[in-house]
mmCIF file of C-alpha atoms in Angstrom:
data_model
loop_
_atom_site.group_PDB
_atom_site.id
_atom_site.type_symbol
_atom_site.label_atom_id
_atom_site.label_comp_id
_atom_site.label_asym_id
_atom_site.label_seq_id
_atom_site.Cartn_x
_atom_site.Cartn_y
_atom_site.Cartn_z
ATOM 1 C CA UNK A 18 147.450 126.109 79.284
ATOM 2 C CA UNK A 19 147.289 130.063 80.152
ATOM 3 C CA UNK A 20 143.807 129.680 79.388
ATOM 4 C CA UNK A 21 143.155 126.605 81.825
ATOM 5 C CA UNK A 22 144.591 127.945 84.476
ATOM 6 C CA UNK A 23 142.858 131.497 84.632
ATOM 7 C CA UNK A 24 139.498 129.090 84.133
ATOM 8 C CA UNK A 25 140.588 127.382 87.148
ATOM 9 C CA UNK A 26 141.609 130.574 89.153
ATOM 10 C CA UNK A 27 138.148 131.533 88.600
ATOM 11 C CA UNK A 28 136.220 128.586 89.446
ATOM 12 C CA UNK A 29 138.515 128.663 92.746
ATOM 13 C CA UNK A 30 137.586 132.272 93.630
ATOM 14 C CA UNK A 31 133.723 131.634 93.036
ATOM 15 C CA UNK A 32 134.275 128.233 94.991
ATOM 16 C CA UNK A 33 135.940 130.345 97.696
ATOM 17 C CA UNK A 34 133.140 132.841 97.908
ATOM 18 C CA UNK A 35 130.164 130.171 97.887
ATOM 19 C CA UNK A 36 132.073 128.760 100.727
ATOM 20 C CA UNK A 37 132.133 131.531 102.770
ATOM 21 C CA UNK A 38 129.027 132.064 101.780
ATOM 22 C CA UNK A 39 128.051 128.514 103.205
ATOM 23 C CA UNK A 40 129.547 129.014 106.000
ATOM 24 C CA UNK A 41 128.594 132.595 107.551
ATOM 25 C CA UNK A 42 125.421 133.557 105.549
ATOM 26 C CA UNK A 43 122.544 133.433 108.909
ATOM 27 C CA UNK A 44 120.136 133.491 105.273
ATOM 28 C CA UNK A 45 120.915 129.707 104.577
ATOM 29 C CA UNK A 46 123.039 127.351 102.852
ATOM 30 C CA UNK A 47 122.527 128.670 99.491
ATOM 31 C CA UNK A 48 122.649 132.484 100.090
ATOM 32 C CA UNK A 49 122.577 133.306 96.679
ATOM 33 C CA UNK A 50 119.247 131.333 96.512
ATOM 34 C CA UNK A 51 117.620 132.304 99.789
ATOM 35 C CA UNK A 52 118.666 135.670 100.782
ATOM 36 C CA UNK A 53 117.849 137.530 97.692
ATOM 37 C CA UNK A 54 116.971 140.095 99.890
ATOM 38 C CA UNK A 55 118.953 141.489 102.630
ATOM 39 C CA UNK A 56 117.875 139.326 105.632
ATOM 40 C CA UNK A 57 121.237 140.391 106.920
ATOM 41 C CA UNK A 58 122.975 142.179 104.317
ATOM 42 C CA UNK A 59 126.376 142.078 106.118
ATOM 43 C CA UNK A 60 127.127 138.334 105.681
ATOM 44 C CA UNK A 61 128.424 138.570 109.253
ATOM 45 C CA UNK A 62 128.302 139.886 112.228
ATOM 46 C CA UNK A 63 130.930 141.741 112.536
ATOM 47 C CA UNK A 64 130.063 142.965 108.846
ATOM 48 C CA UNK A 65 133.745 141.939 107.517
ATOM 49 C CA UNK A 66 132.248 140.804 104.786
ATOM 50 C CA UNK A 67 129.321 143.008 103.043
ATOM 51 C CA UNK A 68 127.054 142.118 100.583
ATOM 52 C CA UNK A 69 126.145 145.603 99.160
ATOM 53 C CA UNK A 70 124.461 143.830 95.947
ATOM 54 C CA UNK A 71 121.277 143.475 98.102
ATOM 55 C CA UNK A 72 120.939 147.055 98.979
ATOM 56 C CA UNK A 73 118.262 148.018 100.999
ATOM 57 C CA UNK A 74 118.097 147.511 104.850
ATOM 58 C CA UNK A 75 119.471 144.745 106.623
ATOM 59 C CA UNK A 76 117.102 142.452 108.594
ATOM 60 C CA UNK A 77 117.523 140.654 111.912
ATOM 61 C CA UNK A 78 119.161 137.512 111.882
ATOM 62 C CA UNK A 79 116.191 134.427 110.793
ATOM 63 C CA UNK A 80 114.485 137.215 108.661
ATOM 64 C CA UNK A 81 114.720 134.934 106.060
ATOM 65 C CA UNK A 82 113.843 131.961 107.225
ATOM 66 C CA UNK A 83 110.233 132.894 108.938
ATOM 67 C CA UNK A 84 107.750 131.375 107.285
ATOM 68 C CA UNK A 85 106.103 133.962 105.251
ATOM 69 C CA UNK A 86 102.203 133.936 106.599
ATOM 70 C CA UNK A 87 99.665 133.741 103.655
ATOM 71 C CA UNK A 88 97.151 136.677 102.858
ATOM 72 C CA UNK A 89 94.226 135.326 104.662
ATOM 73 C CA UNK A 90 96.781 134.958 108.233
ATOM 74 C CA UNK A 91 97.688 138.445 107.959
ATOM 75 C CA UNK A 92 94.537 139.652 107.551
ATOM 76 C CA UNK A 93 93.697 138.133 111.365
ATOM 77 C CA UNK A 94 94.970 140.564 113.585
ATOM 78 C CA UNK A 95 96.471 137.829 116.072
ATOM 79 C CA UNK A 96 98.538 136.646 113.370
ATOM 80 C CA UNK A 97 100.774 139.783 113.113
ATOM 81 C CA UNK A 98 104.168 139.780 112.309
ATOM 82 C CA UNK A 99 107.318 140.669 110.990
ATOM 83 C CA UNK A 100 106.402 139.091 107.457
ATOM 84 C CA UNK A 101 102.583 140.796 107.301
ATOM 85 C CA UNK A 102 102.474 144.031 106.305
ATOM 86 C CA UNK A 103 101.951 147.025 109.113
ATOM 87 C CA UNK A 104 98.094 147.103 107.573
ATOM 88 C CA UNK A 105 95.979 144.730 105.497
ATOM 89 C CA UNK A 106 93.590 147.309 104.300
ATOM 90 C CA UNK A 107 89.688 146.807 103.501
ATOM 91 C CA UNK A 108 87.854 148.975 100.925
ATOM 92 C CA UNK A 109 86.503 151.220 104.033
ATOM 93 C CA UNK A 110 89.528 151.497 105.639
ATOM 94 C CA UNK A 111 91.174 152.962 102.179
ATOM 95 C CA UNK A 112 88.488 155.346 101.750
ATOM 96 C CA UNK A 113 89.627 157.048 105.109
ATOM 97 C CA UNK A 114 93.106 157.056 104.604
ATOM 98 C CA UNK A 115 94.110 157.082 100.547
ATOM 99 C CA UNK A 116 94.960 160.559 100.514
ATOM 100 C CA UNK A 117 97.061 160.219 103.660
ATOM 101 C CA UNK A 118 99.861 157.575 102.292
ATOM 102 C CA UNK A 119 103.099 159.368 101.644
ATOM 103 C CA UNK A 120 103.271 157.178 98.449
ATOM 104 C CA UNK A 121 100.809 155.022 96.649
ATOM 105 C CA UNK A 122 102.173 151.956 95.014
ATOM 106 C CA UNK A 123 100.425 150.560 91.789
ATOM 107 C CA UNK A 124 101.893 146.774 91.183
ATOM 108 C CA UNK A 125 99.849 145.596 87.962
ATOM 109 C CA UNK A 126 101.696 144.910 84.890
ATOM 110 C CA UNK A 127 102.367 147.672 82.331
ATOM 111 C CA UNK A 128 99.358 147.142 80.092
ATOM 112 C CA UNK A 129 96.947 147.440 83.481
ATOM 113 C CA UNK A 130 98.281 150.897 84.324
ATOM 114 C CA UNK A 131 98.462 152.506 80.419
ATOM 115 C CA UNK A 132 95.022 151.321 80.508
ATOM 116 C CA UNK A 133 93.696 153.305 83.548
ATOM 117 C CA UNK A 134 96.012 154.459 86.716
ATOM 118 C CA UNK A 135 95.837 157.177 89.525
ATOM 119 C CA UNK A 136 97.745 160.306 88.849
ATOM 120 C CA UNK A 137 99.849 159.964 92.099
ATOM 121 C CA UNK A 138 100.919 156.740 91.978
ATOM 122 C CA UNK A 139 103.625 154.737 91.402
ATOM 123 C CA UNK A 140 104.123 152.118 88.705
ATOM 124 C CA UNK A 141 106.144 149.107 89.742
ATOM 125 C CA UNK A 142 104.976 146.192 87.291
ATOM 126 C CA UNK A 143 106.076 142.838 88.488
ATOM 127 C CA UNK A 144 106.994 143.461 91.839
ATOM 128 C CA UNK A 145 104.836 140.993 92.853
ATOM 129 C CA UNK A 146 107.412 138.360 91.153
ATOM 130 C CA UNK A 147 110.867 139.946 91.433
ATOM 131 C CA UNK A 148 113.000 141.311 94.147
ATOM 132 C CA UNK A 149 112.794 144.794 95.251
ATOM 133 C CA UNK A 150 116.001 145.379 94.235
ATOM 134 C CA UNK A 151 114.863 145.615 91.199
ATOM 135 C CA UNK A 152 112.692 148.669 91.620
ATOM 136 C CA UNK A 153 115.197 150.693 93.823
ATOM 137 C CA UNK A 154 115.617 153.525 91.453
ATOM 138 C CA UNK A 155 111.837 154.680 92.289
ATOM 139 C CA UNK A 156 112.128 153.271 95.562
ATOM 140 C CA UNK A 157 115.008 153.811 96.869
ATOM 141 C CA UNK A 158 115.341 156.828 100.005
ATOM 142 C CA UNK A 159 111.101 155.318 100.727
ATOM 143 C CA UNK A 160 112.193 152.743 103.303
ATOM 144 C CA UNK A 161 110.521 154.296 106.028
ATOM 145 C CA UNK A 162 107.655 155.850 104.478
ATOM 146 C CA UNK A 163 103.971 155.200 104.884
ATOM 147 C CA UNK A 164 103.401 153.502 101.954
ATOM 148 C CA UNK A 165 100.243 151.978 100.190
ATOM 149 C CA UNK A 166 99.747 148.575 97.830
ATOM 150 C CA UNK A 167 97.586 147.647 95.610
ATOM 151 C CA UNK A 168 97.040 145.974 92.324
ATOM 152 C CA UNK A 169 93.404 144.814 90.357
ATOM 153 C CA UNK A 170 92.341 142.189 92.765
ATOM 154 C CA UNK A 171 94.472 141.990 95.971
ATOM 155 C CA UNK A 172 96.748 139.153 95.354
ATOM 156 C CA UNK A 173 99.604 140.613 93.950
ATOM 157 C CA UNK A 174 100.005 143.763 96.477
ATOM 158 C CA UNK A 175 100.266 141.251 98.970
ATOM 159 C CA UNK A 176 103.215 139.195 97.205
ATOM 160 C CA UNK A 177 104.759 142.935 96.701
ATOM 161 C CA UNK A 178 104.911 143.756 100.098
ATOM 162 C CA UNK A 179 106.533 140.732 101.389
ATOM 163 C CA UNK A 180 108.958 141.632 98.745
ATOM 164 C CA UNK A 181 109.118 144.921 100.068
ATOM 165 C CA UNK A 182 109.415 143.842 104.120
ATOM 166 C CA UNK A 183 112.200 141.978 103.169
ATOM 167 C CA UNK A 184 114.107 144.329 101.211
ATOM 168 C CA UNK A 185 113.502 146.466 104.950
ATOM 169 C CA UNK A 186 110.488 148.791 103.985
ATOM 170 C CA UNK A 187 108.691 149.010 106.964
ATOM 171 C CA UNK A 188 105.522 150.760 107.102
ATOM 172 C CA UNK A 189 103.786 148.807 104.171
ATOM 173 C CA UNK A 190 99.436 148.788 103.893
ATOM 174 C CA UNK A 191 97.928 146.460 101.462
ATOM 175 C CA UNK A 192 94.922 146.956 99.766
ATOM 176 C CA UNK A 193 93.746 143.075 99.697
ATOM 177 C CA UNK A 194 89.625 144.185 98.965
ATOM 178 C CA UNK A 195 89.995 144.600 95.297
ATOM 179 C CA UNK A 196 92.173 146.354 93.223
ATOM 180 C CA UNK A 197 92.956 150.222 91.477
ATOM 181 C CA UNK A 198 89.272 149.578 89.400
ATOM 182 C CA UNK A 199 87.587 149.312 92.553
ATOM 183 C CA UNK A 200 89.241 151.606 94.162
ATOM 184 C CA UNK A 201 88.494 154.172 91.602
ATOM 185 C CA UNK A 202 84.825 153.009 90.803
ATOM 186 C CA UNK A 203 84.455 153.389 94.970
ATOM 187 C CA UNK A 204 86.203 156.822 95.263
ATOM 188 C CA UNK A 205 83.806 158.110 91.967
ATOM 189 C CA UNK A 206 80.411 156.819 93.672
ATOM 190 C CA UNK A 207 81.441 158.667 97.503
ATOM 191 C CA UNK A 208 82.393 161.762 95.648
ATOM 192 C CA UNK A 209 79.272 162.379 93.365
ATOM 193 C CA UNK A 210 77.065 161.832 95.826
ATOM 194 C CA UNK A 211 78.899 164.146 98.921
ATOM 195 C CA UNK A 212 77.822 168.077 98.585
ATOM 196 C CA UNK A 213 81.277 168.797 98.381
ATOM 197 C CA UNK A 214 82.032 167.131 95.154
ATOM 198 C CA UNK A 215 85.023 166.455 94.317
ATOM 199 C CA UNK A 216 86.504 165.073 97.092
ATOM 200 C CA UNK A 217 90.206 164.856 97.595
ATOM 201 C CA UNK A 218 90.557 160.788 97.320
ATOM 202 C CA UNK A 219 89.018 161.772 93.346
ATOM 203 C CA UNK A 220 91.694 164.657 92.705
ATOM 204 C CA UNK A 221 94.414 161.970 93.903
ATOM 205 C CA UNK A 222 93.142 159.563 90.836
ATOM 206 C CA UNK A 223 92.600 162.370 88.573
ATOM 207 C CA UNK A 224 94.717 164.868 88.772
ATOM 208 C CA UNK A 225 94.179 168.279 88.328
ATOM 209 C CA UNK A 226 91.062 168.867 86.121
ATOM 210 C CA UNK A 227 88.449 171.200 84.861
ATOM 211 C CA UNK A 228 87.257 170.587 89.208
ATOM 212 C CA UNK A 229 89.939 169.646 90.585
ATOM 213 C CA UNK A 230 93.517 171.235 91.632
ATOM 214 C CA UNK A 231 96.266 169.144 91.594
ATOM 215 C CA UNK A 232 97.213 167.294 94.783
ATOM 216 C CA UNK A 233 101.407 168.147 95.879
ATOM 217 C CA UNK A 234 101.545 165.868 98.765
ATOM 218 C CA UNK A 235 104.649 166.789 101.236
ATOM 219 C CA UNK A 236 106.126 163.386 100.805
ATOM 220 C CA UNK A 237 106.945 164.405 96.905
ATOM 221 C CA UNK A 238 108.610 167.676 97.313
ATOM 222 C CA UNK A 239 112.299 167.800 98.354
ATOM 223 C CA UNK A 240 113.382 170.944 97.632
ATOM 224 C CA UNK A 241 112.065 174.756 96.824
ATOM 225 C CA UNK A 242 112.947 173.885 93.778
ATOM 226 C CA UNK A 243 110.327 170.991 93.303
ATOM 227 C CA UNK A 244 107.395 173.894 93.943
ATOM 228 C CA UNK A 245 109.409 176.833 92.001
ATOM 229 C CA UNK A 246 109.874 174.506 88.911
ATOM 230 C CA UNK A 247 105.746 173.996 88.950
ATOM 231 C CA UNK A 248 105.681 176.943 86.536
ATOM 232 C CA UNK A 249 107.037 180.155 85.432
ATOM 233 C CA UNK A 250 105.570 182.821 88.335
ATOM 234 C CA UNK A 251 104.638 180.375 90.929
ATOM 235 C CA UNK A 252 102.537 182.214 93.668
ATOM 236 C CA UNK A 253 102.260 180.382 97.088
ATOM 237 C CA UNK A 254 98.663 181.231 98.377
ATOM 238 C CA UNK A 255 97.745 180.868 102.324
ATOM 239 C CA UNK A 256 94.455 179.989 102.711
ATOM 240 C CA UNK A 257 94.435 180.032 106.232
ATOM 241 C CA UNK A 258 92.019 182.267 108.504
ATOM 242 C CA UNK A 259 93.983 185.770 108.988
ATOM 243 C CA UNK A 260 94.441 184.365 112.732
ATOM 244 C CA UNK A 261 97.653 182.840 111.714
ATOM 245 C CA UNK A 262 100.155 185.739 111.813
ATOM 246 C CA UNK A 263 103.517 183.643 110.674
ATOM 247 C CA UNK A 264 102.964 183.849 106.540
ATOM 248 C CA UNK A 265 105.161 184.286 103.462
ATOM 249 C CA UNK A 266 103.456 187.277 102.289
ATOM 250 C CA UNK A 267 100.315 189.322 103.648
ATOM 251 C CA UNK A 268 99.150 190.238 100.489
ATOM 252 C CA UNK A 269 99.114 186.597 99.252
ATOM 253 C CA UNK A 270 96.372 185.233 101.895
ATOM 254 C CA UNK A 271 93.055 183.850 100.473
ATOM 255 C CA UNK A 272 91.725 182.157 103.569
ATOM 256 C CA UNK A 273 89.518 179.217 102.369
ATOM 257 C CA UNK A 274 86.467 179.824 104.213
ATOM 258 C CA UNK A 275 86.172 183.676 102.808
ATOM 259 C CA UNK A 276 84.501 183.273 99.164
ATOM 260 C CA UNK A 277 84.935 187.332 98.938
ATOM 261 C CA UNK A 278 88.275 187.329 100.002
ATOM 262 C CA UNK A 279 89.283 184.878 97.696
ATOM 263 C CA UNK A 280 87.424 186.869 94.872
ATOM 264 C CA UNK A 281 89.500 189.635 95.655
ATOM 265 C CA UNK A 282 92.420 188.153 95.480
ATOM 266 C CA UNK A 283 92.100 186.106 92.110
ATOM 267 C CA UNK A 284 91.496 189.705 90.889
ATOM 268 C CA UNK A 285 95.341 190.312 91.274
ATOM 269 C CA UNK A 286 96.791 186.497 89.237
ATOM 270 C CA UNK A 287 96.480 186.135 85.782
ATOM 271 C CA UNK A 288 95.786 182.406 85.031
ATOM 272 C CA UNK A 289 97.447 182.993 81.664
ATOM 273 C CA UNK A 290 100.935 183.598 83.649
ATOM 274 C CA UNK A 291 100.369 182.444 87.379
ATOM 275 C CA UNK A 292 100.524 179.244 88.964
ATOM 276 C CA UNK A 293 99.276 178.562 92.485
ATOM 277 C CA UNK A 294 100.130 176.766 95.100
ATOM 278 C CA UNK A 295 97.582 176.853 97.764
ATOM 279 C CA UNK A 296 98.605 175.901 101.531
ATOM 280 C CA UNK A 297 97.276 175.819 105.198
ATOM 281 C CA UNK A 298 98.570 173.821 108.350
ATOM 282 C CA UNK A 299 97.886 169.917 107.627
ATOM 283 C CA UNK A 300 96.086 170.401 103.794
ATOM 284 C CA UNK A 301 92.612 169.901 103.494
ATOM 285 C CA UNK A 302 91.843 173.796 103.716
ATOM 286 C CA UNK A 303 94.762 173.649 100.855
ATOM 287 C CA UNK A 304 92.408 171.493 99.107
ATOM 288 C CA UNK A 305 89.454 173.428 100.196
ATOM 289 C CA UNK A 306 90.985 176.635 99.292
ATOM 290 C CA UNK A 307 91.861 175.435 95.778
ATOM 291 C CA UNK A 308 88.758 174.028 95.113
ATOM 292 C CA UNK A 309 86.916 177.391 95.504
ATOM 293 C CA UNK A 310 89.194 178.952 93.242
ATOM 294 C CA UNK A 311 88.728 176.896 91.110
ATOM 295 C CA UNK A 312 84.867 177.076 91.360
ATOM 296 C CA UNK A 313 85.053 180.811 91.490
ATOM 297 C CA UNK A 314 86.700 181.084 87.703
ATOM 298 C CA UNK A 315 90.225 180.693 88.123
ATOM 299 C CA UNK A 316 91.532 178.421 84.921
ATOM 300 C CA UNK A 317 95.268 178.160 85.275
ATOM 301 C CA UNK A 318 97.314 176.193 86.915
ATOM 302 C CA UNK A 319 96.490 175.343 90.358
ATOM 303 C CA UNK A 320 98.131 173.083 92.907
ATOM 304 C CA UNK A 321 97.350 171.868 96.428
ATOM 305 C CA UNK A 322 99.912 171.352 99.433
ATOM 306 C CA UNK A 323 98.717 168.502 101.268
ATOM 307 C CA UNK A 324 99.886 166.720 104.332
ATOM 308 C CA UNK A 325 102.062 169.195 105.955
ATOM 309 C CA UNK A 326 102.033 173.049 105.937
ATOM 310 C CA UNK A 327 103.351 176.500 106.349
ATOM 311 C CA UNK A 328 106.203 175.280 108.758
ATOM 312 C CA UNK A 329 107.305 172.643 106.040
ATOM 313 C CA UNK A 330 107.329 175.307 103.420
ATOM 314 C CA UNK A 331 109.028 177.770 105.604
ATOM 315 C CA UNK A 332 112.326 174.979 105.888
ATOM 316 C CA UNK A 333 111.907 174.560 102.147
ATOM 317 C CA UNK A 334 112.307 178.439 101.546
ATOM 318 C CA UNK A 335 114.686 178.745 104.407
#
C-alpha cells in the first residue's frame, strides 16, 4: 500500500508539472517536446517558474514556433531572420575572414576530425542532431562570440547553428560551400602560391610548424596565466615600429619590418629555454613578426597574438 501511494504521489507531481507546463509554456503544448531549447527559458513571464535545465539564453516569446527557414532561404539575403544564421558563408567569403572568428566550430563526427582537423578548432560531433545543451561545457561563456560553422559538406553546420540560435548564440557564420577538406585544400593552394607563404589562414589549420608560429587568438586567452603557462621563460616580444612608446619592456622590441633588428634580438633568447610570444596592435605584424623569426633561425617555441594587442595584454598583466 506504502508503495502505491508514493507511486501515485509521483505520478501526481509529474502530472502537476506537465500541467503547468501546458498551461504557461509560450514554447507549446508539449514543452518538454518543443522547447528543448530555451525559447523562453523562464516558463513565464514573470519568471516564477524557471526552467534552468535548458541553460543558455532565453529567447523571445514564438522563438520556438518560427518556422525554421531551410539552407537554400537563408542563403537569400531577403530571407533573413531570427532562425538563419548572422552569415551563410561562401568559400571566398571564408578565405577573408577564417582567421578573424573568435572561435571556429568543427561539427563532423569523431572519426572525421581524428582523421584530419584544424589546430584551432573546436570539436562538437553531433551537434548537428542534438541540443546544444549538450555541448555547453565547451560552449558555454561563447554566447556572444563571433563564431564560425562548418562540417565536410555544408549540411550539417547549418542544422548546428539553428541548434545553436536557439540555445541564444547569436553571432553564428556557416560555412555552407563545402566542408573542413575544402577548406583546407583551398587555404593550402592560396598560400603556396602568395610570396608570403605561409599565410595565416594555413598556421590556423596547422599549427605551429617547422614555418609557422602558433596562432594565440585573443578570444582564447583569459588570464596572464593562459600566456605565462605557454612555457617555462615566456618572453613577450613587440614587434611593433619603435614609434609606439607604451611597451612592456624596451629591450624586448623586435619590430617586424626590421630583419636586423630582429637578428639582434634573437641573439639574446635561447630557443632551448625561451618561448615567445610575439604581439603588435590588431596581429598580423604578430604574425608577420613571428614568421621572420622563424625564417631567420629561431627553432623554439614561438607563438603569435592575434586579434587584439598591446592594450589587451596590458589588462591581462595589469
Amino acid at each position: 500500500m506504502r508503495t502505491v501511494l508514493i507511486l501515485s504521489s509521483l505520478l501526481a507531481l509529474t502530472d502537476a508539472v506537465d500541467q503547468i507546463c501546458l498551461k504557461m509554456s509560450p514554447c507549446g503544448a508539449d514543452c518538454y517536446t518543443t522547447c528543448d531549447n530555451p525559447c523562453q527559458c523562464d516558463l513565464t513571464a514573470n519568471g516564477t517558474v524557471p526552467f534552468p535545465i535548458y541553460g543558455g539564453k532565453c529567447q523571445k516569446p514564438g522563438f520556438c514556433e518560427d518556422t525554421f527557414l531551410d539552407l537554400q532561404d537563408c542563403i537569400e539575403p531577403l530571407q533573413y531572420g531570427p532562425t538563419c544564421p548572422r552569415k551563410m558563408l561562401g568559400m571566398y567569403e571564408l578565405l577573408e575572414s577564417y582567421t578573424s572568428y573568435d572561435f571556429r566550430i568543427d561539427v563532423r563526427s569523431a572519426p572525421e576530425w581524428a582523421e584530419d582537423h584544424a589546430n584551432i578548432s573546436i570539436p562538437t560531433p553531433g551537434l548537428a542532431f542534438h541540443p546544444a545543451k549538450n555541448y555547453l561545457d565547451v560552449l558555454e561563456g561563447k554566447e556572444d562570440a563571433r563564431i564560425l560553422v562548418y562540417c565536410r559538406s555544408g549540411g550539417r553546420a547549418f542544422e548546428a547553428s539553428q541548434n545553436l540560435l536557439k540555445y541564444g548564440f547569436s553571432n553564428i557564420h556557416s560555412f555552407y560551400q563545402g566542408g573542413f577538406p575544402d577548406i583546407k585544400r583551398r587555404v593550402v593552394e592560396v598560400s603556396e602560391s602568395n610570396e608570403d607563404h605561409p599565410i595565416k589562414a594555413l598556421c590556423y589549420i596547422t599549427g605551429g610548424s617547422d614555418i609557422c608560429p602558433t596562432p594565440l587568438p585573443k578570444s582564447h586567452v583569459n588570464s596572464a596565466e593562459d600566456i605565462t603557462s605557454l612555457g617555462d621563460n615566456v618572453v613577450l616580444v613587440d614587434v611593433r615600429p619603435r614609434s609606439y612608446k607604451d611597451t612592456f619592456d624596451d629591450d624586448l622590441r623586435a619590430p617586424a619590418n626590421k630583419k636586423g633588428q630582429i637578428k639582434k634580438f634573437l641573439k639574446t633568447v635561447d630557443e632551448t629555454e625561451h618561448t615567445l610570444v610575439t604581439f603588435c596592435e590588431e596581429g598580423n605584424f604578430a604574425f608577420k613578426g613571428a614568421k621572420a623569426m622563424i625564417e631567420l633561425g629561431w627553432g623554439g617555441p614561438i607563438y603569435f597574438f592575434d586579434n587584439g594587442g598591446y592594450n589587451d595584454l596590458k589588462k591581462l598583466f595589469a
